[in-house]
Coordinates of C-alpha atoms in Angstrom, one line a residue:
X93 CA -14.6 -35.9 92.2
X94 CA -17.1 -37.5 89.5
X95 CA -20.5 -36.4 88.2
X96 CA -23.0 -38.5 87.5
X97 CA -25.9 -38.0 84.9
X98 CA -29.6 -38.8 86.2
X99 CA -32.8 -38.2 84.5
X100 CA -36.5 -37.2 85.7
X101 CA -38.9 -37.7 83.2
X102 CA -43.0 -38.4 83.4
X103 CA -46.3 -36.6 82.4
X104 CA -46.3 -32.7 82.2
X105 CA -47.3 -32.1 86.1
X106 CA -45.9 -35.3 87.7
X107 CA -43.2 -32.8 89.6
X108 CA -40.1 -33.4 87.9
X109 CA -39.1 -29.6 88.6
X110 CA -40.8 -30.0 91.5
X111 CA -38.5 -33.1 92.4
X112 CA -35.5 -31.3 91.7
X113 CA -36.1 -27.8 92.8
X114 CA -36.5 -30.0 96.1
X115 CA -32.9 -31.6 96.3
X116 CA -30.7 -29.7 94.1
X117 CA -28.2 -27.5 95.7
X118 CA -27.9 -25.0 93.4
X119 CA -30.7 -23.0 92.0
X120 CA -32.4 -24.7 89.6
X121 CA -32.0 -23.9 85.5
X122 CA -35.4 -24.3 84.3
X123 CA -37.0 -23.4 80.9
X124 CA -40.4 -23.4 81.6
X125 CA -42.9 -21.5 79.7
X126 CA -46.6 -20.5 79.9
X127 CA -48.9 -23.8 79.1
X128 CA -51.0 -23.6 76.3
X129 CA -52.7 -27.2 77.1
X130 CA -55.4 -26.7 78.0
X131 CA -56.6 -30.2 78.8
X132 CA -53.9 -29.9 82.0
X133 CA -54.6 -26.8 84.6
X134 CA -51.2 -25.7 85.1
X135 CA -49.8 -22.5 84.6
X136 CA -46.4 -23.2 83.2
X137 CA -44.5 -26.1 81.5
X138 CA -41.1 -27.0 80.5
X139 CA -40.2 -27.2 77.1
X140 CA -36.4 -27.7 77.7
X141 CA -34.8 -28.8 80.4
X142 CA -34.5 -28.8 83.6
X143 CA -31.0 -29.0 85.8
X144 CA -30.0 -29.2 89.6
X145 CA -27.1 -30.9 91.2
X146 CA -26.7 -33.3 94.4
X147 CA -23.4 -33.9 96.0
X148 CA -22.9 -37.1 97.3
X149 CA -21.0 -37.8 101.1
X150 CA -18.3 -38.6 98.8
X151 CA -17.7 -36.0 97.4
X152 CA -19.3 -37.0 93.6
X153 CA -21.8 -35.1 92.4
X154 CA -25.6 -35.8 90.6
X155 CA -26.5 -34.0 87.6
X156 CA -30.2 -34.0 87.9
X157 CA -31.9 -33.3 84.6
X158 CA -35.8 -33.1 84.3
X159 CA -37.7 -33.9 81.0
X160 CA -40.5 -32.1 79.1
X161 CA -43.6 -33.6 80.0
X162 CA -45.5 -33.7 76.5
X163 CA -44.5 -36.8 73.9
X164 CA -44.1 -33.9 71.4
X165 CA -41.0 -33.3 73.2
X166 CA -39.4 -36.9 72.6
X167 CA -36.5 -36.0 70.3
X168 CA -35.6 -34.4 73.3
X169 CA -36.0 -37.0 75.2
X170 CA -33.5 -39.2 73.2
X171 CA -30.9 -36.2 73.8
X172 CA -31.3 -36.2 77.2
X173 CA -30.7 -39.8 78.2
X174 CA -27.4 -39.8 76.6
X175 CA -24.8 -41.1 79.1
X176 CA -27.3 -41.2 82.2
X177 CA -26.6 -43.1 85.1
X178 CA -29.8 -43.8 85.7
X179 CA -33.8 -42.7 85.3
X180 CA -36.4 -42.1 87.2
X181 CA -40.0 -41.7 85.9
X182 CA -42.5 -39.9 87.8
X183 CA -46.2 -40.8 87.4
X184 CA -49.4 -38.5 88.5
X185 CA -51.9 -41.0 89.8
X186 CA -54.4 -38.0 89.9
X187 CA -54.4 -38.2 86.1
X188 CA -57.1 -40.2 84.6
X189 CA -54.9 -43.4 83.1
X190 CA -51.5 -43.0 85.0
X191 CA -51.1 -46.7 83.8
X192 CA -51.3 -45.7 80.6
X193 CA -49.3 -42.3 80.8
X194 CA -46.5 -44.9 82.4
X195 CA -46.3 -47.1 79.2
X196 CA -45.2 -43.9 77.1
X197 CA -42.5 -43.4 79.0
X198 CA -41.5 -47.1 79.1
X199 CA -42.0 -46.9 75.4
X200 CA -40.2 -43.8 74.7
X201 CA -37.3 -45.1 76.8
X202 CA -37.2 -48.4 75.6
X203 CA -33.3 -48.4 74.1
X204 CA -31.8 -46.5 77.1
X205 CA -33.9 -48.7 79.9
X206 CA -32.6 -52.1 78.3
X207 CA -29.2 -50.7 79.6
X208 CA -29.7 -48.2 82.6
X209 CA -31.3 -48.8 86.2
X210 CA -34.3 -47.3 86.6
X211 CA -37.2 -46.4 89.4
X212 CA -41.1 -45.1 89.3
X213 CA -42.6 -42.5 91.7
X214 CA -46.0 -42.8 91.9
X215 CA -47.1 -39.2 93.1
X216 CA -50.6 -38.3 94.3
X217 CA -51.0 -41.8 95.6
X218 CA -52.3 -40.9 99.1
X219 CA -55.5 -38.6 97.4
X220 CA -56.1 -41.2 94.4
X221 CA -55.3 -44.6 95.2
X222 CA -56.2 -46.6 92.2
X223 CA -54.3 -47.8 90.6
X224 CA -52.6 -48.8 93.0
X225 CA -48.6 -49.7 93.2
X226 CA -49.6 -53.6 92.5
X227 CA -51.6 -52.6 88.8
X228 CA -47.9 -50.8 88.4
X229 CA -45.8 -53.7 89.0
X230 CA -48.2 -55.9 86.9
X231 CA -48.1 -53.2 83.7
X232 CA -43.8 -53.4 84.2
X233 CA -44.6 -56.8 84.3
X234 CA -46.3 -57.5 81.0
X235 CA -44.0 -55.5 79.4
X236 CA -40.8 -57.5 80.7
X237 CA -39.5 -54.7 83.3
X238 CA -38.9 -54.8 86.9
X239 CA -38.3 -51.6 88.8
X240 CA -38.7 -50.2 92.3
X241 CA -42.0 -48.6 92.6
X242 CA -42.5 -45.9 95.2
X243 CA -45.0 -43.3 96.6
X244 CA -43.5 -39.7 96.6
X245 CA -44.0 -36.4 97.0
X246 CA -42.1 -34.6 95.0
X247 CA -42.5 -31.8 97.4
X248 CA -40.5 -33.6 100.1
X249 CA -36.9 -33.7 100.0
X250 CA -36.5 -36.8 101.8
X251 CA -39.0 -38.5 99.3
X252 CA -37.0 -37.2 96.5
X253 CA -33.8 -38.6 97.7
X254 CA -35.7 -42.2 98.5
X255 CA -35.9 -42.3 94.7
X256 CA -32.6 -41.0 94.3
X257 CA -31.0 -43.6 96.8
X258 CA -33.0 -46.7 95.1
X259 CA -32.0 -45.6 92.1
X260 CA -27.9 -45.6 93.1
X261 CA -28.3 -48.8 95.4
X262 CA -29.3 -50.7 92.0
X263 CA -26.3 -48.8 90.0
X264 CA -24.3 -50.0 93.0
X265 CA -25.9 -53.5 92.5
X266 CA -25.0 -53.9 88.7
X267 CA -21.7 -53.2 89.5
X268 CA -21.3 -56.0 92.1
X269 CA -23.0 -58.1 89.8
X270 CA -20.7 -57.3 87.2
X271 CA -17.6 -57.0 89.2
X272 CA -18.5 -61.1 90.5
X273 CA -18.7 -62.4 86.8
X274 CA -15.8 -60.7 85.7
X275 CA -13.5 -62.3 88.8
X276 CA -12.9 -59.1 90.1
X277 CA -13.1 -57.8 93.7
X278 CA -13.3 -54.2 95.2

């Protein structure tokens, strides 16, 4: 048996512990606290981490970590996307420039996304559809990234693992890829 590292990050509110507390087997660790932002109505925040774990039909096992939301938190961050598999950055469209709150994330992650898959859930879609999942593609776009892009709720399980499986079936990918130019065969 193997674990795997993936990491939820995105906008304080976008559902990372949300998203996790959704698929993860376990209880969840989280370490959230009482928000004192008060320019985003939500009662608590995490300021840490979060954790959860997925088993696989293998066997193999997902270590699900979730981010602090706030840029303050970006140190952490860097910590956190140590020897990930794989990200997954959850926007809020509900917020007022999701586009925007997208490109610090893609900023912030810059390093680890020139070297790990990665894939965006846009949440809220279905009550605030602009922008909608084309203005996404074209931000990735200017900005020389192309990722899956997909509607969740982070509520749902089975939206949760969508994002988990698009996110493995391009780790899988890579390592065709790679297998092929190496001359090597599975």
């Amino acid at each position: 048996m193997k674990e795997y590292k993936i990491l939820f990050t995105g906008t304080m509110g976008a559902g990372k512990t949300t998203a996790i507390h959704s698929v993860s087997e376990v209880p969840p660790v989280v370490t959230d606290v009482v928000n004192s932002d008060v320019s985003v109505d939500k009662e608590k925040t995490t300021v840490g981490l979060d954790f959860g774990m997925v088993t696989l039909d293998g066997g193999d096992r997902l270590r699900l970590f979730g981010t602090p939301g706030q840029a303050r938190f970006d140190f952490l961050w860097k910590i956190l996307v140590r020897n990930a598999l794989g990200l997954i950055i959850l926007t809020d469209n509900s917020r007022p420039r999701p586009l925007d709150d997208l490109a610090v994330y893609l900023d912030g992650f810059a390093d680890a996304l020139d070297q790990v898959p990665c894939t965006i859930g846009v949440g809220r879609l279905e009550t605030h559809a602009s922008p909608d999942l084309d203005a996404y593609a074209e931000l990735m776009e200017s900005r020389g990234r192309v990722f899956p892009i997909i509607p969740v709720d982070v509520r749902q399980r089975g939206d949760v693992l969508m994002l988990i499986d698009t996110l493995l079936y391009q780790i899988e990918a890579r390592e065709t890829t790679y297998d092929m130019l190496n001359g090597e065969t599975r």
